[in-house]
Structure formats: C-alpha cells, structure tokens
Amino acid sequence: MKNTDKNEQTITGLEKEIQTDFQKSMSYGDYLHLDKILTSQHRCSDHHDEMLFIVIHQASELWMKLILHELTAATESIRQNRLEPSFKMLSRVSRIQQQLIQSWNVLSTLTPAEYMEFRDKLGQSSGFQSYQNRLIEFALGNKNVHTLSVYQHQTDLYEQMQQALHEPSIYDAAINALVTRGLPIDQEAISRDWSQRYEPNASVEEAWLTVYRDVEQYWDLYELGEKLVDIGHQQQLWRFNHMTTVERIIGNKQGTGGSSGVTYLKRALDQHFFPELWSLRTKL
C-alpha cells in the first residue's frame, strides 16, 4: 500500500504541473483554431462515407498549402544564389508529397457503390478546380493559361492565378543558377514567356550534363538537380495514384466537373517536369 501511495503521489505531483487554466492564456486548440477546422466538414448527404471524402480533400489542401509555402521560399532562395537553404525546403516538399500519395490509398477504401450514394450531391465541384494544385503545377513549370477560366468567378483568386502564371517557375530559377555559374544557356531559355509551359532546350540539357559529369566542381547544382528530380518523381506518383484511385471508384465515367475523368488524368501523366534532368540520364 505504501508503494502504491507513493506512486499515486508521484503521478499526482506530475499532474499538478500541467496547465489547466486557459482563461488568460492560449491553449492548443486556440493556437490551431480547431474550432474552425473541425467544424468545417459539412456533408451534403447523410451517407457515412462522405465524411471520409471531405476530410481527405481538406487535409490534402492543407498539405498543398505547405508545399506552396516551401516552394515559394525555395525558389526565392535559388534566385538569390543561396542554394543550400533551398535543399531542406525541397526535401520537405518531397516528404509532403509522400503524405499526399498515401492519402489516395485511404480514399481507395471508398467503394463505387458507396460513392454513388452521395456523388450527385457534389454538383459540379471537382478536384480539377483545386487552385492550390494548379499553383503547384505552375510553380513546377507546367503552365496552362486555359485552366484559369475555372476561377473567373472569384476576382481576387483569378488575379492571384494570373500573377502566378506569369512568374518564373522553380525550374526557371534553377536554370538561372546554371547561368550564374558560367554555364552557357541559350537566351531563349533565359528570357522567355513565363506564362508558357516550359519546353526542353538543348543548351539547358548540355549545362546539366556538365554538372552531372563533374559533380565535385558543381556539387550544389548537382544536389539541386536531384532535389528537383525527387519532386518531379513524387508529383508523377501523385498523379498516377490519383488516376488509379478515380478509375477504381468511378471507372471511366465523366468527372463531376465535366472533365473526361480517367482519360484526362492519364493525359496529365505525359506532362513531365524538368525534362532535361530526365533526358540527361540517357546521355550520361
């Protein structure tokens, strides 16, 4: 009994140190605004599995917000010729992408029959309309002015998307880093229309080949190239898992937003990021 009493006193003593009065201080829930986050899941049907559908997409949007936060800072760091700080940010982006890829595995527990119970309640809303996913694509160099029409009904957002469309991508910043180090790059690859999707350039490939053939001299550029390859690879895996999850749940039905669904997602897989970082591998 004595040992028990002592243990209880120790536990009680520890518990007394825990903060319990938050009348004048910030709590965990206050800091994270959990009252807003956890009350933002509004089902349009009474079906049990709609909650899964909502939470997966809301959580994905939060991860995408963090990706954009990191990509923006990494791009600025590269522009300032401060490559090393960008490596940590880009590594974090790659880890976040892994979380997004895994989320499709959770969503795939939704069966076709279950989804059909509430799909018609979604109206014309679709993941195709995710502006954060579009901003990520823009930041990685996959620009498409036609996709902006989806956001015309939101003036502020439309202007934000227009601005992102006309800004250099992280790959443009990386190419400029090659120039800064004295590697010859065609002017058309340096001063181009940033609103257009990046197209492969022979001089850029040759510059990257120089880097990869002399890793010791260009270690930081080599590391940058590999960080970008990681991100491009993860983005392709995310696209693939997206496509297969959609196919598993709705087959070849048209998407709720009007797209061709799986067919559209399969076409997206043909749009590669950072092309010279992939093509150089054949020539090394």
Backbone as CSV, one residue per row, in Angstrom:
resi,resn,N_x,N_y,N_z,CA_x,CA_y,CA_z,C_x,C_y,C_z
1,MET,0.824,-1.198,0.000,0.000,0.000,0.000,0.868,1.262,0.000
2,LYS,1.979,1.155,0.731,2.842,2.336,0.803,3.431,2.673,-0.560
3,ASN,3.889,1.621,-1.286,4.455,1.853,-2.614,3.396,2.417,-3.559
4,THR,2.174,1.885,-3.419,1.072,2.377,-4.253,0.793,3.829,-3.965
5,ASP,0.753,4.168,-2.683,0.501,5.564,-2.301,1.591,6.479,-2.844
6,LYS,2.850,5.989,-2.801,3.960,6.800,-3.285,3.856,7.039,-4.783
7,ASN,3.484,5.968,-5.507,3.316,6.102,-6.953,2.202,7.075,-7.282
8,GLU,1.122,6.956,-6.543,-0.013,7.857,-6.783,0.368,9.298,-6.499
9,GLN,1.167,9.503,-5.447,1.596,10.860,-5.113,2.503,11.424,-6.201
10,THR,3.379,10.531,-6.752,4.277,10.973,-7.815,3.483,11.381,-9.051
11,ILE,2.516,10.549,-9.381,1.677,10.854,-10.534,0.898,12.133,-10.294
12,THR,0.334,12.230,-9.076,-0.433,13.435,-8.738,0.454,14.667,-8.791
13,GLY,1.700,14.523,-8.292,2.626,15.646,-8.309,2.939,16.094,-9.724
14,LEU,3.131,15.151,-10.629,3.396,15.493,-12.017,2.201,16.168,-12.652
15,GLU,1.013,15.626,-12.366,-0.206,16.176,-12.955,-0.439,17.613,-12.508
16,LYS,-0.010,17.930,-11.321,-0.224,19.292,-10.809,0.547,20.333,-11.610
17,GLU,1.591,19.876,-12.315,2.405,20.792,-13.121,1.752,21.130,-14.462
18,ILE,0.771,20.332,-14.833,0.138,20.540,-16.126,-0.780,21.751,-16.082
19,GLN,-0.671,22.604,-17.092,-1.502,23.806,-17.187,-2.950,23.428,-17.435
20,THR,-3.849,23.934,-16.608,-5.280,23.640,-16.768,-6.138,24.896,-16.886
21,ASP,-5.585,26.033,-16.534,-6.356,27.286,-16.571,-5.947,28.084,-17.810
22,PHE,-6.876,28.185,-18.755,-6.584,28.904,-20.005,-7.481,30.131,-20.177
23,GLN,-7.931,30.685,-19.059,-8.751,31.882,-19.134,-7.977,33.062,-19.719
24,LYS,-6.670,33.099,-19.429,-5.866,34.232,-19.880,-4.674,33.809,-20.734
25,SER,-4.636,32.556,-21.147,-3.526,32.087,-21.976,-4.039,31.249,-23.141
26,MET,-3.184,31.063,-24.121,-3.575,30.360,-25.338,-3.420,28.860,-25.180
27,SER,-4.459,28.137,-25.530,-4.417,26.675,-25.473,-4.034,26.109,-26.842
28,TYR,-3.839,24.802,-26.867,-3.535,24.076,-28.103,-4.617,24.321,-29.155
29,GLY,-5.864,24.189,-28.744,-6.978,24.400,-29.664,-7.066,25.824,-30.168
30,ASP,-6.752,26.778,-29.267,-6.762,28.195,-29.667,-5.710,28.452,-30.740
31,TYR,-4.506,27.931,-30.503,-3.390,28.162,-31.422,-3.694,27.628,-32.812
32,LEU,-4.297,26.453,-32.877,-4.571,25.811,-34.162,-5.940,26.160,-34.742
33,HIS,-6.721,26.958,-34.017,-8.074,27.321,-34.452,-8.898,26.067,-34.781
34,LEU,-8.816,25.110,-33.870,-9.505,23.846,-34.101,-11.023,24.005,-34.141
35,ASP,-11.535,25.061,-33.506,-12.971,25.287,-33.557,-13.436,25.526,-34.993
36,LYS,-12.574,26.149,-35.807,-12.917,26.399,-37.211,-12.629,25.173,-38.078
37,ILE,-11.456,24.574,-37.851,-11.052,23.443,-38.692,-11.989,22.253,-38.523
38,LEU,-12.300,21.908,-37.286,-13.058,20.687,-37.019,-14.567,20.855,-37.163
39,THR,-14.981,22.073,-37.450,-16.416,22.290,-37.719,-16.639,22.675,-39.181
40,SER,-15.650,22.366,-40.036,-15.747,22.712,-41.452,-16.040,21.507,-42.338
41,GLN,-16.495,20.418,-41.752,-16.836,19.215,-42.506,-18.371,19.120,-42.587
42,HIS,-18.912,19.657,-43.661,-20.369,19.717,-43.821,-20.807,18.763,-44.925
43,ARG,-21.362,17.657,-44.521,-21.815,16.675,-45.510,-23.059,17.179,-46.240
44,CYS,-23.119,16.879,-47.523,-24.288,17.242,-48.330,-25.303,16.098,-48.372
45,SER,-24.930,14.966,-47.776,-25.830,13.823,-47.706,-25.758,13.247,-46.295
46,ASP,-26.534,12.211,-46.057,-26.497,11.529,-44.765,-25.603,10.294,-44.820
47,HIS,-24.900,10.113,-45.939,-24.107,8.894,-46.093,-22.837,8.959,-45.245
48,HIS,-22.583,7.879,-44.536,-21.447,7.778,-43.623,-20.111,8.117,-44.300
49,ASP,-19.880,7.622,-45.505,-18.570,7.730,-46.150,-18.282,9.090,-46.764
50,GLU,-19.260,9.969,-46.775,-18.974,11.305,-47.296,-17.984,12.032,-46.393
51,MET,-17.984,11.702,-45.099,-17.024,12.324,-44.182,-15.593,11.996,-44.598
52,LEU,-15.338,10.755,-44.991,-14.026,10.360,-45.494,-13.642,11.221,-46.687
53,PHE,-14.557,11.375,-47.622,-14.312,12.120,-48.853,-13.936,13.572,-48.544
54,ILE,-14.645,14.177,-47.620,-14.391,15.577,-47.260,-13.048,15.731,-46.557
55,VAL,-12.796,14.895,-45.549,-11.574,15.027,-44.751,-10.328,14.797,-45.607
56,ILE,-10.365,13.790,-46.482,-9.216,13.522,-47.352,-8.882,14.750,-48.189
57,HIS,-9.884,15.373,-48.776,-9.632,16.522,-49.643,-9.241,17.771,-48.857
58,GLN,-9.841,17.969,-47.696,-9.457,19.123,-46.881,-8.023,18.972,-46.375
59,ALA,-7.671,17.773,-45.912,-6.306,17.534,-45.433,-5.300,17.712,-46.574
60,SER,-5.664,17.261,-47.768,-4.787,17.418,-48.929,-4.544,18.879,-49.239
61,GLU,-5.583,19.694,-49.109,-5.425,21.123,-49.374,-4.494,21.779,-48.350
62,LEU,-4.529,21.308,-47.115,-3.612,21.838,-46.103,-2.169,21.458,-46.434
63,TRP,-1.955,20.215,-46.870,-0.608,19.803,-47.277,-0.152,20.607,-48.489
64,MET,-1.066,20.863,-49.424,-0.710,21.660,-50.598,-0.324,23.085,-50.204
65,LYS,-0.994,23.614,-49.211,-0.658,24.955,-48.729,0.793,24.978,-48.232
66,LEU,1.181,23.922,-47.536,2.555,23.853,-47.032,3.546,23.666,-48.175
67,ILE,3.185,22.883,-49.184,4.051,22.727,-50.359,4.313,24.077,-51.007
68,LEU,3.261,24.864,-51.206,3.415,26.178,-51.828,4.276,27.106,-50.964
69,HIS,4.100,27.017,-49.668,4.908,27.804,-48.729,6.386,27.478,-48.906
70,GLU,6.698,26.181,-49.007,8.092,25.745,-49.138,8.649,26.033,-50.538
71,LEU,7.849,25.796,-51.570,8.312,26.040,-52.938,8.600,27.521,-53.171
72,THR,7.756,28.385,-52.622,7.958,29.829,-52.780,9.275,30.261,-52.145
73,ALA,9.518,29.776,-50.938,10.748,30.145,-50.234,11.972,29.545,-50.925
74,ALA,11.840,28.301,-51.394,12.964,27.646,-52.073,13.314,28.363,-53.371
75,THR,12.303,28.747,-54.119,12.525,29.461,-55.382,13.240,30.784,-55.141
76,GLU,12.809,31.501,-54.125,13.447,32.778,-53.801,14.896,32.565,-53.368
77,SER,15.141,31.510,-52.612,16.499,31.200,-52.171,17.405,30.901,-53.374
78,ILE,16.885,30.161,-54.338,17.663,29.829,-55.539,17.923,31.091,-56.351
79,ARG,16.924,31.959,-56.451,17.103,33.213,-57.193,18.219,34.052,-56.594
80,GLN,18.369,33.992,-55.288,19.402,34.754,-54.590,20.748,34.032,-54.586
81,ASN,20.820,32.917,-55.334,22.028,32.103,-55.412,22.425,31.546,-54.051
82,ARG,21.420,31.266,-53.243,21.619,30.624,-51.935,21.002,29.229,-52.049
83,LEU,21.743,28.323,-52.651,21.187,27.009,-52.980,20.998,26.115,-51.761
84,GLU,21.953,26.124,-50.848,21.900,25.184,-49.731,20.631,25.310,-48.878
85,PRO,20.182,26.517,-48.527,18.942,26.599,-47.750,17.735,26.013,-48.474
86,SER,17.761,26.043,-49.802,16.631,25.515,-50.567,16.546,23.992,-50.477
87,PHE,17.675,23.332,-50.206,17.677,21.866,-50.192,16.757,21.318,-49.104
88,LYS,16.798,21.936,-47.928,15.941,21.487,-46.817,14.471,21.680,-47.184
89,MET,14.171,22.806,-47.794,12.789,23.093,-48.174,12.290,22.099,-49.219
90,LEU,13.138,21.787,-50.195,12.750,20.872,-51.260,12.627,19.439,-50.749
91,SER,13.467,19.073,-49.795,13.342,17.755,-49.169,12.011,17.654,-48.432
92,ARG,11.627,18.736,-47.801,10.340,18.751,-47.087,9.173,18.626,-48.059
93,VAL,9.277,19.297,-49.201,8.226,19.185,-50.214,8.054,17.727,-50.631
94,SER,9.171,17.045,-50.852,9.124,15.647,-51.263,8.443,14.781,-50.213
95,ARG,8.708,15.040,-48.927,8.074,14.276,-47.849,6.572,14.566,-47.792
96,ILE,6.205,15.813,-48.020,4.781,16.168,-48.021,4.072,15.458,-49.164
97,GLN,4.728,15.411,-50.318,4.145,14.719,-51.456,3.870,13.255,-51.134
98,GLN,4.734,12.645,-50.340,4.516,11.261,-49.939,3.241,11.126,-49.101
99,GLN,2.981,12.123,-48.278,1.735,12.128,-47.497,0.521,12.215,-48.423
100,LEU,0.623,13.053,-49.436,-0.473,13.202,-50.390,-0.696,11.918,-51.192
101,ILE,0.384,11.264,-51.559,0.283,9.993,-52.285,-0.417,8.955,-51.419
102,GLN,-0.041,8.895,-50.150,-0.649,7.930,-49.239,-2.142,8.194,-49.050
103,SER,-2.546,9.447,-49.157,-3.965,9.776,-48.944,-4.865,9.088,-49.962
104,TRP,-4.349,8.842,-51.176,-5.161,8.135,-52.172,-5.443,6.705,-51.722
105,ASN,-4.489,6.108,-51.002,-4.698,4.757,-50.502,-5.834,4.713,-49.479
106,VAL,-5.961,5.771,-48.711,-7.059,5.843,-47.750,-8.386,6.042,-48.489
107,LEU,-8.375,6.951,-49.468,-9.605,7.219,-50.211,-10.062,5.996,-51.000
108,SER,-9.130,5.143,-51.400,-9.487,3.970,-52.195,-10.305,2.953,-51.403
109,THR,-10.440,3.153,-50.080,-11.326,2.282,-49.302,-12.792,2.609,-49.565
110,LEU,-13.027,3.709,-50.293,-14.384,4.074,-50.698,-14.765,3.255,-51.927
111,THR,-15.795,2.447,-51.818,-16.179,1.583,-52.938,-17.068,2.340,-53.918
112,PRO,-17.179,1.865,-55.161,-18.053,2.514,-56.149,-19.490,2.660,-55.655
113,ALA,-20.013,1.610,-55.039,-21.399,1.657,-54.559,-21.577,2.715,-53.482
114,GLU,-20.590,2.842,-52.608,-20.670,3.844,-51.536,-20.610,5.262,-52.108
115,TYR,-19.690,5.485,-53.055,-19.541,6.825,-53.639,-20.793,7.246,-54.388
116,MET,-21.423,6.314,-55.082,-22.629,6.637,-55.845,-23.774,7.107,-54.951
117,GLU,-23.682,6.781,-53.672,-24.732,7.183,-52.727,-24.756,8.693,-52.492
118,PHE,-23.621,9.353,-52.717,-23.607,10.804,-52.471,-22.964,11.610,-53.604
119,ARG,-22.489,10.953,-54.661,-21.794,11.660,-55.734,-22.640,12.769,-56.357
120,ASP,-23.925,12.511,-56.554,-24.776,13.517,-57.196,-24.937,14.762,-56.341
121,LYS,-24.618,14.666,-55.043,-24.716,15.821,-54.150,-23.554,16.800,-54.336
122,LEU,-22.519,16.355,-55.023,-21.336,17.206,-55.214,-21.549,18.276,-56.272
123,GLY,-22.614,18.129,-57.059,-22.887,19.093,-58.122,-21.768,19.105,-59.146
124,GLN,-21.280,20.297,-59.486,-20.196,20.460,-60.463,-18.834,20.636,-59.801
125,SER,-18.780,20.477,-58.475,-17.497,20.632,-57.788,-16.593,19.457,-58.107
126,SER,-15.301,19.737,-58.268,-14.350,18.709,-58.674,-12.949,19.090,-58.233
127,GLY,-12.117,18.069,-57.995,-10.729,18.326,-57.644,-9.987,19.066,-58.739
128,PHE,-10.495,19.003,-59.964,-9.903,19.746,-61.080,-9.853,21.240,-60.760
129,GLN,-10.776,21.687,-59.925,-10.886,23.107,-59.589,-9.976,23.523,-58.437
130,SER,-9.175,22.605,-57.909,-8.270,22.939,-56.808,-7.237,23.965,-57.264
131,TYR,-7.375,25.192,-56.795,-6.450,26.230,-57.261,-5.058,26.033,-56.677
132,GLN,-4.970,25.419,-55.504,-3.645,25.188,-54.925,-2.873,24.135,-55.720
133,ASN,-3.562,23.102,-56.172,-2.901,22.120,-57.018,-2.442,22.773,-58.316
134,ARG,-3.255,23.686,-58.847,-2.878,24.393,-60.073,-1.663,25.282,-59.823
135,LEU,-1.617,25.931,-58.661,-0.473,26.780,-58.329,0.806,25.963,-58.181
136,ILE,0.680,24.750,-57.657,1.838,23.869,-57.550,2.348,23.513,-58.937
137,GLU,1.431,23.177,-59.829,1.819,22.856,-61.210,2.519,24.053,-61.856
138,PHE,1.980,25.250,-61.642,2.599,26.459,-62.181,4.009,26.637,-61.601
139,ALA,4.131,26.443,-60.290,5.418,26.642,-59.614,6.475,25.668,-60.117
140,LEU,6.024,24.510,-60.615,6.943,23.497,-61.130,7.188,23.637,-62.631
141,GLY,6.486,24.593,-63.275,6.735,24.883,-64.684,5.671,24.414,-65.649
142,ASN,4.620,23.755,-65.145,3.552,23.285,-66.024,2.471,24.368,-66.106
143,LYS,2.656,25.303,-67.021,1.748,26.439,-67.162,0.693,26.150,-68.242
144,ASN,-0.524,26.605,-67.991,-1.606,26.460,-68.967,-2.624,27.559,-68.719
145,VAL,-2.630,28.563,-69.563,-3.499,29.720,-69.374,-4.975,29.341,-69.425
146,HIS,-5.316,28.293,-70.161,-6.720,27.913,-70.322,-7.350,27.418,-69.020
147,THR,-6.531,26.939,-68.101,-7.084,26.435,-66.843,-7.605,27.557,-65.947
148,LEU,-7.209,28.798,-66.231,-7.624,29.913,-65.380,-9.101,30.233,-65.509
149,SER,-9.722,29.825,-66.604,-11.136,30.158,-66.810,-12.026,29.613,-65.704
150,VAL,-11.555,28.562,-65.035,-12.326,27.945,-63.952,-12.483,28.905,-62.775
151,TYR,-11.580,29.881,-62.653,-11.553,30.745,-61.474,-12.063,32.159,-61.744
152,GLN,-12.649,32.381,-62.897,-13.087,33.731,-63.262,-14.156,34.293,-62.331
153,HIS,-14.891,33.417,-61.685,-15.975,33.891,-60.813,-15.457,34.446,-59.492
154,GLN,-14.148,34.254,-59.216,-13.540,34.768,-57.990,-12.426,35.739,-58.382
155,THR,-12.746,37.021,-58.374,-11.844,38.046,-58.902,-10.464,38.027,-58.265
156,ASP,-10.404,38.016,-56.936,-9.112,38.049,-56.243,-8.289,36.811,-56.560
157,LEU,-8.941,35.656,-56.556,-8.240,34.416,-56.853,-7.769,34.387,-58.298
158,TYR,-8.604,34.879,-59.197,-8.244,34.910,-60.613,-7.001,35.770,-60.837
159,GLU,-6.928,36.902,-60.140,-5.754,37.776,-60.262,-4.511,37.096,-59.683
160,GLN,-4.684,36.375,-58.591,-3.572,35.633,-57.995,-3.052,34.568,-58.951
161,MET,-3.974,33.888,-59.620,-3.589,32.853,-60.569,-2.882,33.457,-61.784
162,GLN,-3.365,34.604,-62.240,-2.727,35.291,-63.358,-1.296,35.674,-63.012
163,GLN,-1.115,36.173,-61.810,0.222,36.562,-61.372,1.155,35.352,-61.329
164,ALA,0.660,34.237,-60.780,1.470,33.019,-60.697,1.811,32.493,-62.090
165,LEU,0.872,32.635,-63.015,1.090,32.170,-64.384,2.271,32.882,-65.033
166,HIS,2.434,34.165,-64.728,3.461,34.979,-65.386,4.764,35.074,-64.585
167,GLU,4.877,34.308,-63.516,6.109,34.305,-62.734,7.002,33.133,-63.140
168,PRO,8.327,33.301,-63.066,9.234,32.185,-63.359,8.987,31.030,-62.386
169,SER,9.095,29.812,-62.880,8.931,28.636,-62.031,10.227,28.355,-61.277
170,ILE,10.193,27.363,-60.413,11.408,26.991,-59.686,12.455,26.450,-60.656
171,TYR,12.010,25.855,-61.759,12.972,25.342,-62.748,13.628,26.496,-63.498
172,ASP,12.879,27.554,-63.753,13.467,28.743,-64.371,14.540,29.331,-63.457
173,ALA,14.259,29.317,-62.139,15.253,29.808,-61.173,16.485,28.919,-61.187
174,ALA,16.287,27.608,-61.333,17.409,26.671,-61.370,18.261,26.887,-62.626
175,ILE,17.607,27.133,-63.752,18.339,27.398,-64.997,19.161,28.673,-64.856
176,ASN,18.597,29.675,-64.201,19.336,30.911,-63.977,20.544,30.665,-63.074
177,ALA,20.403,29.707,-62.147,21.542,29.352,-61.287,22.668,28.744,-62.118
178,LEU,22.320,28.001,-63.163,23.332,27.460,-64.079,24.068,28.600,-64.779
179,VAL,23.319,29.597,-65.212,23.902,30.761,-65.888,24.850,31.499,-64.943
180,THR,24.419,31.669,-63.703,25.227,32.374,-62.708,26.583,31.705,-62.520
181,ARG,26.611,30.390,-62.672,27.857,29.648,-62.512,28.666,29.593,-63.801
182,GLY,28.231,30.333,-64.829,29.009,30.449,-66.050,28.732,29.399,-67.103
183,LEU,27.690,28.625,-66.909,27.352,27.596,-67.897,26.522,28.240,-69.009
184,PRO,26.881,28.006,-70.270,26.198,28.670,-71.384,24.788,28.140,-71.612
185,ILE,23.838,29.074,-71.643,22.428,28.742,-71.876,21.889,29.671,-72.959
186,ASP,21.144,29.133,-73.901,20.539,29.954,-74.945,19.659,31.041,-74.333
187,GLN,19.666,32.213,-74.942,18.873,33.326,-74.445,17.390,33.006,-74.417
188,GLU,16.935,32.208,-75.368,15.511,31.883,-75.438,15.040,31.060,-74.238
189,ALA,15.973,30.419,-73.550,15.620,29.654,-72.357,15.673,30.513,-71.103
190,ILE,16.361,31.657,-71.212,16.519,32.547,-70.058,15.449,33.635,-70.049
191,SER,15.259,34.264,-71.204,14.269,35.342,-71.319,13.116,34.859,-72.188
192,ARG,12.211,34.160,-71.587,11.102,33.590,-72.338,9.782,34.053,-71.742
193,ASP,8.699,33.680,-72.346,7.377,33.979,-71.825,7.080,33.001,-70.697
194,TRP,7.138,33.506,-69.443,6.975,32.631,-68.285,5.577,32.012,-68.205
195,SER,4.627,32.572,-68.928,3.255,32.055,-68.860,3.067,30.792,-69.699
196,GLN,4.096,30.437,-70.473,4.025,29.246,-71.314,4.666,28.048,-70.610
197,ARG,4.150,26.864,-70.890,4.748,25.653,-70.342,6.197,25.531,-70.812
198,TYR,7.077,25.152,-69.907,8.489,25.019,-70.256,8.676,23.911,-71.281
199,GLU,9.476,24.207,-72.307,9.804,23.227,-73.343,11.292,22.905,-73.278
200,PRO,11.679,21.658,-73.547,13.092,21.258,-73.470,13.993,22.105,-74.355
201,ASN,15.208,22.334,-73.879,16.181,23.149,-74.602,17.531,22.440,-74.576
202,ALA,18.179,22.318,-75.737,19.431,21.566,-75.853,20.544,22.167,-74.997
203,SER,20.604,23.501,-74.926,21.672,24.130,-74.153,21.492,23.887,-72.654
204,VAL,20.245,23.813,-72.207,19.970,23.517,-70.797,20.389,22.082,-70.476
205,GLU,20.070,21.165,-71.383,20.478,19.771,-71.179,22.001,19.660,-71.115
206,GLU,22.687,20.371,-71.997,24.145,20.313,-72.025,24.739,20.876,-70.739
207,ALA,24.119,21.943,-70.213,24.596,22.540,-68.964,24.440,21.553,-67.798
208,TRP,23.289,20.902,-67.734,23.079,19.909,-66.680,24.035,18.729,-66.848
209,LEU,24.309,18.339,-68.092,25.271,17.259,-68.334,26.651,17.630,-67.795
210,THR,27.023,18.888,-67.980,28.306,19.361,-67.447,28.340,19.205,-65.932
211,VAL,27.238,19.570,-65.300,27.129,19.453,-63.836,27.256,17.998,-63.397
212,TYR,26.529,17.127,-64.055,26.498,15.718,-63.653,27.788,14.976,-64.002
213,ARG,28.559,15.508,-64.933,29.834,14.880,-65.296,30.990,15.362,-64.419
214,ASP,30.750,16.438,-63.675,31.779,16.961,-62.780,31.114,17.341,-61.461
215,VAL,30.682,16.312,-60.744,29.911,16.508,-59.517,30.702,17.280,-58.464
216,GLU,32.004,17.018,-58.354,32.801,17.687,-57.332,32.822,19.193,-57.538
217,GLN,32.976,19.640,-58.784,33.028,21.080,-59.047,31.656,21.734,-58.883
218,TYR,30.617,21.011,-59.257,29.275,21.598,-59.246,28.363,20.897,-58.235
219,TRP,28.892,20.539,-57.081,28.134,19.731,-56.133,26.781,20.350,-55.780
220,ASP,26.754,21.667,-55.536,25.497,22.295,-55.122,24.466,22.269,-56.252
221,LEU,24.903,22.485,-57.481,23.979,22.414,-58.609,23.505,20.979,-58.835
222,TYR,24.409,20.034,-58.641,24.065,18.612,-58.748,23.006,18.235,-57.707
223,GLU,23.214,18.712,-56.489,22.256,18.450,-55.413,20.905,19.086,-55.728
224,LEU,20.937,20.293,-56.272,19.700,20.971,-56.659,18.964,20.155,-57.714
225,GLY,19.702,19.683,-58.724,19.090,18.885,-59.771,18.406,17.653,-59.215
226,GLU,19.066,16.959,-58.278,18.490,15.742,-57.708,17.283,16.033,-56.821
227,LYS,17.289,17.166,-56.130,16.124,17.553,-55.328,14.919,17.794,-56.232
228,LEU,15.173,18.429,-57.379,14.083,18.678,-58.324,13.566,17.368,-58.928
229,VAL,14.473,16.451,-59.214,14.060,15.147,-59.736,13.177,14.430,-58.715
230,ASP,13.547,14.506,-57.442,12.723,13.895,-56.385,11.296,14.433,-56.433
231,ILE,11.185,15.757,-56.529,9.868,16.385,-56.528,9.083,16.024,-57.776
232,GLY,9.754,16.062,-58.936,9.083,15.696,-60.175,8.593,14.265,-60.146
233,HIS,9.409,13.376,-59.589,9.038,11.965,-59.470,7.829,11.787,-58.557
234,GLN,7.863,12.439,-57.406,6.752,12.325,-56.463,5.454,12.899,-57.051
235,GLN,5.578,13.979,-57.806,4.389,14.576,-58.407,3.766,13.626,-59.421
236,GLN,4.592,12.921,-60.157,4.093,11.931,-61.109,3.422,10.759,-60.384
237,LEU,4.001,10.344,-59.262,3.388,9.270,-58.477,2.041,9.705,-57.930
238,TRP,1.960,10.973,-57.497,0.681,11.508,-57.001,-0.365,11.486,-58.110
239,ARG,0.037,11.929,-59.297,-0.878,11.913,-60.441,-1.338,10.488,-60.753
240,PHE,-0.395,9.540,-60.741,-0.729,8.158,-61.071,-1.696,7.569,-60.044
241,ASN,-1.403,7.780,-58.758,-2.296,7.258,-57.717,-3.660,7.915,-57.775
242,HIS,-3.674,9.192,-58.150,-4.949,9.891,-58.341,-5.748,9.202,-59.432
243,MET,-5.094,8.976,-60.555,-5.767,8.365,-61.694,-6.301,6.973,-61.361
244,THR,-5.471,6.132,-60.733,-5.903,4.767,-60.447,-6.993,4.728,-59.372
245,THR,-6.939,5.665,-58.433,-7.991,5.720,-57.412,-9.324,6.110,-58.039
246,VAL,-9.295,7.102,-58.922,-10.515,7.524,-59.620,-11.055,6.373,-60.463
247,GLU,-10.159,5.687,-61.171,-10.579,4.556,-62.008,-11.193,3.458,-61.158
248,ARG,-10.630,3.231,-60.003,-11.133,2.183,-59.101,-12.534,2.510,-58.587
249,ILE,-12.804,3.813,-58.394,-14.079,4.206,-57.786,-15.160,4.496,-58.815
250,ILE,-14.815,5.187,-59.922,-15.872,5.549,-60.893,-15.639,4.981,-62.290
251,GLY,-14.572,4.201,-62.467,-14.311,3.651,-63.794,-14.012,4.754,-64.790
252,ASN,-14.674,4.718,-65.951,-14.432,5.715,-66.996,-15.574,6.727,-67.115
253,LYS,-16.290,6.935,-66.006,-17.344,7.942,-66.008,-16.742,9.343,-66.149
254,GLN,-17.550,10.265,-66.618,-17.139,11.668,-66.699,-16.969,12.221,-65.294
255,GLY,-15.993,13.122,-65.124,-15.777,13.739,-63.824,-16.912,14.680,-63.458
256,THR,-17.098,14.942,-62.163,-18.181,15.820,-61.716,-18.036,17.236,-62.253
257,GLY,-16.787,17.646,-62.533,-16.551,18.988,-63.055,-16.640,19.081,-64.561
258,GLY,-16.947,17.946,-65.214,-17.102,17.957,-66.663,-15.931,17.400,-67.441
259,SER,-14.837,17.076,-66.751,-13.680,16.509,-67.455,-13.984,15.072,-67.876
260,SER,-13.097,14.512,-68.694,-13.289,13.128,-69.140,-12.867,12.127,-68.074
261,GLY,-12.522,12.617,-66.896,-12.201,11.736,-65.782,-10.866,11.049,-65.952
262,VAL,-10.867,9.722,-65.936,-9.639,8.945,-66.012,-8.847,9.266,-67.278
263,THR,-9.525,9.467,-68.393,-8.845,9.791,-69.647,-8.037,11.081,-69.507
264,TYR,-8.633,12.091,-68.891,-7.936,13.360,-68.654,-6.724,13.146,-67.752
265,LEU,-6.899,12.373,-66.687,-5.820,12.140,-65.735,-4.674,11.353,-66.369
266,LYS,-4.993,10.455,-67.286,-3.953,9.711,-67.982,-3.135,10.633,-68.883
267,ARG,-3.801,11.586,-69.531,-3.073,12.543,-70.384,-2.111,13.399,-69.568
268,ALA,-2.526,13.721,-68.348,-1.680,14.552,-67.485,-0.363,13.861,-67.156
269,LEU,-0.365,12.534,-67.145,0.853,11.783,-66.842,1.937,11.981,-67.898
270,ASP,1.549,12.430,-69.082,2.519,12.660,-70.160,3.228,14.002,-70.029
271,GLN,2.780,14.833,-69.092,3.376,16.158,-68.905,4.457,16.067,-67.828
272,HIS,5.707,15.958,-68.253,6.815,15.776,-67.321,7.360,17.117,-66.827
273,PHE,7.926,17.093,-65.649,8.571,18.269,-65.077,10.087,18.170,-65.279
274,PHE,10.743,19.304,-65.452,12.201,19.390,-65.525,12.768,18.399,-66.550
275,PRO,12.377,18.501,-67.815,12.683,17.459,-68.804,14.159,17.145,-68.985
276,GLU,15.036,18.156,-68.956,16.457,17.893,-69.195,17.095,17.086,-68.067
277,LEU,16.533,17.190,-66.861,17.062,16.423,-65.749,16.754,14.933,-65.893
278,TRP,15.797,14.626,-66.768,15.476,13.235,-67.062,16.203,12.762,-68.324
279,SER,16.226,13.608,-69.345,16.843,13.186,-70.610,18.349,13.008,-70.484
280,LEU,18.995,13.773,-69.582,20.448,13.671,-69.447,20.878,12.283,-69.002
281,ARG,19.984,11.580,-68.321,20.343,10.258,-67.802,20.656,9.267,-68.931
282,THR,20.023,9.471,-70.052,20.293,8.606,-71.201,21.670,8.911,-71.792
283,LYS,22.087,10.175,-71.699,23.330,10.603,-72.353,24.557,10.529,-71.444
284,LEU,24.360,10.334,-70.167,25.498,10.264,-69.256,26.358,9.027,-69.574
